[in-house]
Amino acid sequence: MSADSGVPAGTVQKWLDRGSAPSVVHFARLVSAYGPDFLSTAFATPPAWLDQAVRDERAAVLRAEIAAREAMLARL
């Protein structure tokens, strides 16, 4: 988490120990590092635009995986 977001490791450990919660700045860094799927976990019911962003991100990942497998298949 620390390496992905640039948040100090000690700060992340405090969150994991439930000694504190992320500040707005740190939360923004986490969203930047982990994307809409991470942000959606902050909502009991995510707004429609966020649901769409999560679906779009997942679709992009799947398309990339398909392209990688098709490239592997073409090399056989």
PDB file of C-alpha atoms in Angstrom:
ATOM      1  CA  MET A   1       0.000   0.000   0.000  1.00  0.00           C
ATOM      2  CA  SER A   2       2.718   2.409   0.956  1.00  0.00           C
ATOM      3  CA  ALA A   3       4.699   1.789  -2.219  1.00  0.00           C
ATOM      4  CA  ASP A   4       1.599   2.097  -4.411  1.00  0.00           C
ATOM      5  CA  SER A   5       0.257   5.291  -2.846  1.00  0.00           C
ATOM      6  CA  GLY A   6       3.302   7.109  -1.517  1.00  0.00           C
ATOM      7  CA  VAL A   7       1.815   7.153   1.982  1.00  0.00           C
ATOM      8  CA  PRO A   8       4.404   6.428   4.699  1.00  0.00           C
ATOM      9  CA  ALA A   9       4.456   2.807   5.852  1.00  0.00           C
ATOM     10  CA  GLY A  10       3.946   3.807   9.500  1.00  0.00           C
ATOM     11  CA  THR A  11       0.774   5.677   8.570  1.00  0.00           C
ATOM     12  CA  VAL A  12      -0.569   2.680   6.675  1.00  0.00           C
ATOM     13  CA  GLN A  13       0.225   0.452   9.659  1.00  0.00           C
ATOM     14  CA  LYS A  14      -1.837   2.737  11.921  1.00  0.00           C
ATOM     15  CA  TRP A  15      -4.791   2.327   9.551  1.00  0.00           C
ATOM     16  CA  LEU A  16      -4.383  -1.440   9.560  1.00  0.00           C
ATOM     17  CA  ASP A  17      -4.178  -1.440  13.368  1.00  0.00           C
ATOM     18  CA  ARG A  18      -7.354   0.681  13.356  1.00  0.00           C
ATOM     19  CA  GLY A  19      -5.516   3.382  15.290  1.00  0.00           C
ATOM     20  CA  SER A  20      -6.491   6.002  12.723  1.00  0.00           C
ATOM     21  CA  ALA A  21      -8.236   6.521   9.400  1.00  0.00           C
ATOM     22  CA  PRO A  22      -6.835   7.989   6.193  1.00  0.00           C
ATOM     23  CA  SER A  23      -6.921  11.764   5.826  1.00  0.00           C
ATOM     24  CA  VAL A  24      -8.615  13.187   2.746  1.00  0.00           C
ATOM     25  CA  VAL A  25      -5.222  13.653   1.080  1.00  0.00           C
ATOM     26  CA  HIS A  26      -4.168  10.076   1.808  1.00  0.00           C
ATOM     27  CA  PHE A  27      -7.555   8.727   0.736  1.00  0.00           C
ATOM     28  CA  ALA A  28      -7.146  10.591  -2.571  1.00  0.00           C
ATOM     29  CA  ARG A  29      -3.722   8.974  -3.018  1.00  0.00           C
ATOM     30  CA  LEU A  30      -5.278   5.556  -2.404  1.00  0.00           C
ATOM     31  CA  VAL A  31      -8.020   6.244  -4.945  1.00  0.00           C
ATOM     32  CA  SER A  32      -5.373   7.373  -7.423  1.00  0.00           C
ATOM     33  CA  ALA A  33      -3.363   4.203  -6.825  1.00  0.00           C
ATOM     34  CA  TYR A  34      -6.228   1.699  -6.761  1.00  0.00           C
ATOM     35  CA  GLY A  35      -8.915   3.287  -8.930  1.00  0.00           C
ATOM     36  CA  PRO A  36     -12.688   3.263  -8.953  1.00  0.00           C
ATOM     37  CA  ASP A  37     -13.037  -0.232  -7.506  1.00  0.00           C
ATOM     38  CA  PHE A  38     -11.308   0.970  -4.334  1.00  0.00           C
ATOM     39  CA  LEU A  39     -13.370   4.166  -4.216  1.00  0.00           C
ATOM     40  CA  SER A  40     -16.617   2.222  -4.543  1.00  0.00           C
ATOM     41  CA  THR A  41     -15.882   0.418  -1.275  1.00  0.00           C
ATOM     42  CA  ALA A  42     -16.332   3.734   0.547  1.00  0.00           C
ATOM     43  CA  PHE A  43     -20.034   3.801  -0.372  1.00  0.00           C
ATOM     44  CA  ALA A  44     -22.885   1.664   0.933  1.00  0.00           C
ATOM     45  CA  THR A  45     -24.530   2.275  -2.434  1.00  0.00           C
ATOM     46  CA  PRO A  46     -22.084   3.694  -4.977  1.00  0.00           C
ATOM     47  CA  PRO A  47     -23.462   6.302  -7.387  1.00  0.00           C
ATOM     48  CA  ALA A  48     -24.254   5.167 -10.921  1.00  0.00           C
ATOM     49  CA  TRP A  49     -21.240   6.958 -12.434  1.00  0.00           C
ATOM     50  CA  LEU A  50     -18.935   5.085 -10.075  1.00  0.00           C
ATOM     51  CA  ASP A  51     -20.567   1.735 -10.806  1.00  0.00           C
ATOM     52  CA  GLN A  52     -19.995   2.444 -14.501  1.00  0.00           C
ATOM     53  CA  ALA A  53     -16.362   3.396 -13.884  1.00  0.00           C
ATOM     54  CA  VAL A  54     -15.810   0.124 -11.998  1.00  0.00           C
ATOM     55  CA  ARG A  55     -17.369  -1.873 -14.846  1.00  0.00           C
ATOM     56  CA  ASP A  56     -15.317   0.011 -17.447  1.00  0.00           C
ATOM     57  CA  GLU A  57     -12.092  -0.640 -15.528  1.00  0.00           C
ATOM     58  CA  ARG A  58     -12.880  -4.341 -15.161  1.00  0.00           C
ATOM     59  CA  ALA A  59     -13.729  -4.592 -18.870  1.00  0.00           C
ATOM     60  CA  ALA A  60     -10.410  -2.952 -19.777  1.00  0.00           C
ATOM     61  CA  VAL A  61      -8.539  -5.468 -17.626  1.00  0.00           C
ATOM     62  CA  LEU A  62     -10.387  -8.361 -19.254  1.00  0.00           C
ATOM     63  CA  ARG A  63      -9.700  -6.993 -22.737  1.00  0.00           C
ATOM     64  CA  ALA A  64      -5.995  -6.736 -21.911  1.00  0.00           C
ATOM     65  CA  GLU A  65      -5.980 -10.317 -20.612  1.00  0.00           C
ATOM     66  CA  ILE A  66      -7.727 -11.526 -23.766  1.00  0.00           C
ATOM     67  CA  ALA A  67      -5.226  -9.691 -25.964  1.00  0.00           C
ATOM     68  CA  ALA A  68      -2.312 -11.203 -24.028  1.00  0.00           C
ATOM     69  CA  ARG A  69      -3.722 -14.707 -24.379  1.00  0.00           C
ATOM     70  CA  GLU A  70      -4.425 -14.214 -28.073  1.00  0.00           C
ATOM     71  CA  ALA A  71      -0.794 -13.127 -28.521  1.00  0.00           C
ATOM     72  CA  MET A  72       0.366 -16.252 -26.659  1.00  0.00           C
ATOM     73  CA  LEU A  73      -1.887 -18.390 -28.829  1.00  0.00           C
ATOM     74  CA  ALA A  74      -0.537 -16.785 -32.005  1.00  0.00           C
ATOM     75  CA  ARG A  75       3.016 -17.720 -30.959  1.00  0.00           C
ATOM     76  CA  LEU A  76       2.127 -21.433 -30.734  1.00  0.00           C
TER      77      LEU A  76
END
